[in-house]
mmCIF file of C-alpha atoms in Angstrom:
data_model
loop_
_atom_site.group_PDB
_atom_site.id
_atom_site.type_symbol
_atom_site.label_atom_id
_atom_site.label_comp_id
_atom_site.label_asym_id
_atom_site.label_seq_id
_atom_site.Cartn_x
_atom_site.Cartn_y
_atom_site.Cartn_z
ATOM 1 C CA UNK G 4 18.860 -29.245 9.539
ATOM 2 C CA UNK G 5 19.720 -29.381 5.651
ATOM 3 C CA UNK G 6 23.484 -28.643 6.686
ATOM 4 C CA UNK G 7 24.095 -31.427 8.962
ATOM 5 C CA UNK G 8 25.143 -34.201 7.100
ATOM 6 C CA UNK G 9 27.380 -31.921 4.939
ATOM 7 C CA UNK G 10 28.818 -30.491 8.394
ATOM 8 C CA UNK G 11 29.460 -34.176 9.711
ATOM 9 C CA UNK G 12 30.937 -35.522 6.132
ATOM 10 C CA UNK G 13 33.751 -32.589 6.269
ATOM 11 C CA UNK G 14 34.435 -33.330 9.857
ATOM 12 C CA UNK G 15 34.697 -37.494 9.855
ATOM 13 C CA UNK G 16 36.072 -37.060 6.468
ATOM 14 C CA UNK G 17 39.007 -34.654 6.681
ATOM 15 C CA UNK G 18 42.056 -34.758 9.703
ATOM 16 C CA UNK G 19 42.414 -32.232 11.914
ATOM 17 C CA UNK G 20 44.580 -29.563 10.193
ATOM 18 C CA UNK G 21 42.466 -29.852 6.883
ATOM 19 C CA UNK G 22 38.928 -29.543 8.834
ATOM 20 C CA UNK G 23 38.861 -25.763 8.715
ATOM 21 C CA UNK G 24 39.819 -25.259 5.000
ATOM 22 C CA UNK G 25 37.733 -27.989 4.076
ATOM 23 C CA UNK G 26 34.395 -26.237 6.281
ATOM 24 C CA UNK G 27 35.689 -22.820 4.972
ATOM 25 C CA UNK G 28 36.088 -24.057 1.211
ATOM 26 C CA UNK G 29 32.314 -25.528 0.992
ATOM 27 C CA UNK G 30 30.906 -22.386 2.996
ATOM 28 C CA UNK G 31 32.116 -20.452 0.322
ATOM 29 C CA UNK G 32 29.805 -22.474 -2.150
ATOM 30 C CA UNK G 33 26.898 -21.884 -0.341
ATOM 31 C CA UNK G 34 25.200 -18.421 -0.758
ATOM 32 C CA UNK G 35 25.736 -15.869 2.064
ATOM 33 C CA UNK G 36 22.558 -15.360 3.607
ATOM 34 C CA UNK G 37 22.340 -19.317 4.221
ATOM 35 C CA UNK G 38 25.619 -19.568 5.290
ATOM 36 C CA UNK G 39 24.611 -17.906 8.677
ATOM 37 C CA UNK G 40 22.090 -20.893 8.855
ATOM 38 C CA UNK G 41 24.985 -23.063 8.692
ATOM 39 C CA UNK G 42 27.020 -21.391 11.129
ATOM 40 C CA UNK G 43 24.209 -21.630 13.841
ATOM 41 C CA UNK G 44 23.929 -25.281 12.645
ATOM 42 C CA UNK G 45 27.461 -25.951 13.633
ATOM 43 C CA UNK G 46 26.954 -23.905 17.181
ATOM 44 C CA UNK G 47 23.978 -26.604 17.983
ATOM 45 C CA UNK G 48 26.600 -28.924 17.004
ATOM 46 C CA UNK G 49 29.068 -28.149 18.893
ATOM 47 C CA UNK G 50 26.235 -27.917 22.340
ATOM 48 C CA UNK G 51 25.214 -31.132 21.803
ATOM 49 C CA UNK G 52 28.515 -32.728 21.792
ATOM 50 C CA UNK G 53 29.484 -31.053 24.958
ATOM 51 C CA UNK G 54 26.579 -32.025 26.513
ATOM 52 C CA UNK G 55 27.074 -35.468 25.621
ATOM 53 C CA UNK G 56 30.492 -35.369 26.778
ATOM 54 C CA UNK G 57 29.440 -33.322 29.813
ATOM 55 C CA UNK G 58 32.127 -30.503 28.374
ATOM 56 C CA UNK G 59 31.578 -26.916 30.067
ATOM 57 C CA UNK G 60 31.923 -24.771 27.151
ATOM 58 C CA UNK G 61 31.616 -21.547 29.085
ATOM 59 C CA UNK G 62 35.662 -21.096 29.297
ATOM 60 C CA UNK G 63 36.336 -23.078 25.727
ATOM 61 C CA UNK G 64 34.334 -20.452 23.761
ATOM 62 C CA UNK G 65 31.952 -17.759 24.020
ATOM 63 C CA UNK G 66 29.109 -19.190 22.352
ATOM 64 C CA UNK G 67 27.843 -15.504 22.973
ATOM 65 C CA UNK G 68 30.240 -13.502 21.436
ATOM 66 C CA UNK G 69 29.704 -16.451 17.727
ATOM 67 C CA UNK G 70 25.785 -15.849 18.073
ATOM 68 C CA UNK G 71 26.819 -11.897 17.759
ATOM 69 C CA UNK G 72 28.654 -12.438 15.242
ATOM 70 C CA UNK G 73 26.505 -14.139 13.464
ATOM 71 C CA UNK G 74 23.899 -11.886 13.680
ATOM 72 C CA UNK G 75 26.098 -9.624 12.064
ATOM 73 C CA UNK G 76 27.268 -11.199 9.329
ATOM 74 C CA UNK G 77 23.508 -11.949 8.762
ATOM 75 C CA UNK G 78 22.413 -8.260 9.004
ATOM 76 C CA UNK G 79 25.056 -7.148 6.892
ATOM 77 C CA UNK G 80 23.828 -9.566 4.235
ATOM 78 C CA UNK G 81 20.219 -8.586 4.680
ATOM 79 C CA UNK G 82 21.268 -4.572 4.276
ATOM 80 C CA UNK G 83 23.285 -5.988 1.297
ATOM 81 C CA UNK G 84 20.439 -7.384 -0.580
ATOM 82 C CA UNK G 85 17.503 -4.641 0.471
ATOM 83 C CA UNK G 86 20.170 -2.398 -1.545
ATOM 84 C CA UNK G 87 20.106 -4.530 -4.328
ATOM 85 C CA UNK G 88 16.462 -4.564 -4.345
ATOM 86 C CA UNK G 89 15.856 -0.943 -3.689
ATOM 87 C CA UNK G 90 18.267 -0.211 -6.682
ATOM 88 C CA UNK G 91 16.905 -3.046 -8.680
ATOM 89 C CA UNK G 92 13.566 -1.704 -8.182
ATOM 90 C CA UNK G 93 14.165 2.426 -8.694
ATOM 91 C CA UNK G 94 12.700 4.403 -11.598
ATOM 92 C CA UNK G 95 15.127 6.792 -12.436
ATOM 93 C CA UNK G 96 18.882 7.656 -12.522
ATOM 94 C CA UNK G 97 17.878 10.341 -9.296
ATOM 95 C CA UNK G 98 16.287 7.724 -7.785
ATOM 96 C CA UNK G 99 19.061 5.402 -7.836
ATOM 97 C CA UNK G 100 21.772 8.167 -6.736
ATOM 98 C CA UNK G 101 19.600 8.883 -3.875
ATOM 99 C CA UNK G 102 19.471 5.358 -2.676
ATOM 100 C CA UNK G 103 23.514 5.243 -3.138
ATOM 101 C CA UNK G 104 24.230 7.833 -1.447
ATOM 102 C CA UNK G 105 22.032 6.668 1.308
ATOM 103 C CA UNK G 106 23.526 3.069 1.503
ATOM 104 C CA UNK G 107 27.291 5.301 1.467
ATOM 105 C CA UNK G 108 25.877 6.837 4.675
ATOM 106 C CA UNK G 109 24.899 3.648 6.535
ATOM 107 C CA UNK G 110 28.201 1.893 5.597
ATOM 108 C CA UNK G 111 30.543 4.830 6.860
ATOM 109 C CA UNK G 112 28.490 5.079 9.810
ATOM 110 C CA UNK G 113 29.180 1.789 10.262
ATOM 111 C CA UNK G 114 32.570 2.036 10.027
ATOM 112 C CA UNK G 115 33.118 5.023 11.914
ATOM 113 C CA UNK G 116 31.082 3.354 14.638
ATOM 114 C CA UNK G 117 32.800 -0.229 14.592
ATOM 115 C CA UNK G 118 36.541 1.657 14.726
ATOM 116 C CA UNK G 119 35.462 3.803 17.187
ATOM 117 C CA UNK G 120 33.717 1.098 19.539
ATOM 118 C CA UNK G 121 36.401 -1.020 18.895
ATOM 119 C CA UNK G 122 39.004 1.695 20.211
ATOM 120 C CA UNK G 123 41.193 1.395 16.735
ATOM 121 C CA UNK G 124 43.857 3.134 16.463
ATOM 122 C CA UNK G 125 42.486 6.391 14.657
ATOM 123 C CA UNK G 126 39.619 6.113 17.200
ATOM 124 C CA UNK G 127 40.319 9.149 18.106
ATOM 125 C CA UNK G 128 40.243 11.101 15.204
ATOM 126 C CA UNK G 129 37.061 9.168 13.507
ATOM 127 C CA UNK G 130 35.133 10.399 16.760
ATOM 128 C CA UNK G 131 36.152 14.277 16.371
ATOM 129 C CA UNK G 132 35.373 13.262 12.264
ATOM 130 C CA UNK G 133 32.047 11.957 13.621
ATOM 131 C CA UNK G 134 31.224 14.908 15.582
ATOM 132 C CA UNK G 135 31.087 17.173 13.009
ATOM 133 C CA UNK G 136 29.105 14.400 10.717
ATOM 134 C CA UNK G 137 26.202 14.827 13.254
ATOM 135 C CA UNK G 138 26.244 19.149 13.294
ATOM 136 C CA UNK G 139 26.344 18.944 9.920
ATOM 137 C CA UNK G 140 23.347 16.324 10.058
ATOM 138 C CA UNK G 141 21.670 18.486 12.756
ATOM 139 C CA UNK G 142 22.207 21.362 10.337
ATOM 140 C CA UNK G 143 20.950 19.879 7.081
ATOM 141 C CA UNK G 144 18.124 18.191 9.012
ATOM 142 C CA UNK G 145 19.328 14.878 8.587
ATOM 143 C CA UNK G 146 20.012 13.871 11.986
ATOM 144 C CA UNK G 147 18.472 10.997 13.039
ATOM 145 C CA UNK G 148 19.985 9.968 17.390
ATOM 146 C CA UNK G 149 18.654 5.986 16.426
ATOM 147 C CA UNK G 150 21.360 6.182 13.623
ATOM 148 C CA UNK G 151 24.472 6.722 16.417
ATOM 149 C CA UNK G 152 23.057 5.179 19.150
ATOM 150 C CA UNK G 153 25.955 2.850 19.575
ATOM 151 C CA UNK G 154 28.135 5.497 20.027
ATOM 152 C CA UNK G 155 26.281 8.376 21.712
ATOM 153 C CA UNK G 156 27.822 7.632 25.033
ATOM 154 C CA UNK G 157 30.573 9.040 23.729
ATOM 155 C CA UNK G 158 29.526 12.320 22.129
ATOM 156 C CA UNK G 159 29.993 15.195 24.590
ATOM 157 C CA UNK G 160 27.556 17.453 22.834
ATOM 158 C CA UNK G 161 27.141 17.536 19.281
ATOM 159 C CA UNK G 162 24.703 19.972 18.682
#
């Protein structure tokens, strides 16, 4: 890949304690939706040299759990720009508030949903909070299941 060389120069060229703020430094040069690329560039990376050294990753890192990650980072880039577009591209002052508020939705859902999953502290609270979200959806005919479905487990019965 494009990345590799780049990847291999901050490595052989930096010691050990500068490698990381050297690799996060350049990252942030490069724009976000390629930076993903990189990221998966440096997983590949990091397979090869284990196989060549015959290294069992498995209980170093969770090669898993990275790939997740950076799938996330890469959606939340991707949602990031179809906003921009969408607002780049409206008509109108309504049109534009309608596709804010609509991008407000999907990011507190979001959040709700990643404190909740991720048993925060106010976990607790955010799911009552989230409860009444989804009547009110249900009575505005907004509600859409697809939209909570990471968290629906965990909704006794909204409606």
């Amino acid at each position: 890949m494009k990345y590799r060389e780049k990847i291999l120069e901050i490595i052989s060229n930096n010691n050990f304690d500068n490698k990381q703020d050297a690799l996060s430094e350049w990252l942030e040069t490069i724009p976000l939706l390629e930076q993903t690329d990189i990221l998966r560039e440096i997983e590949g990376m990091l397979k090869e040299i284990a196989d060549e050294k015959g290294i069992n990753l498995e209980g170093i890192i969770n090669l898993e759990d990275f790939n997740s990650l950076v799938d996330e980072i890469e959606e939340a880039v991707l949602e990031e720009k179809l906003y921009e577009a969408k607002l780049s591209m409206a008509e109108d002052d309504e049109e534009i508030e309608r596709i804010e508020r609509e991008h407000f939705r999907v990011v507190v859902r979001k959040y709700l949903m990643d404190r909740i999953i991720n048993e925060e502290e106010d976990a607790d609270d955010l799911l009552a909070v989230t409860k009444k979200i989804i009547l009110v959806e249900k009575e505005n005919g907004r509600y859409d299941p697809e939209n909570w479905s990471r968290i629906l487990h965990l909704i006794d019965s909204p409606s």
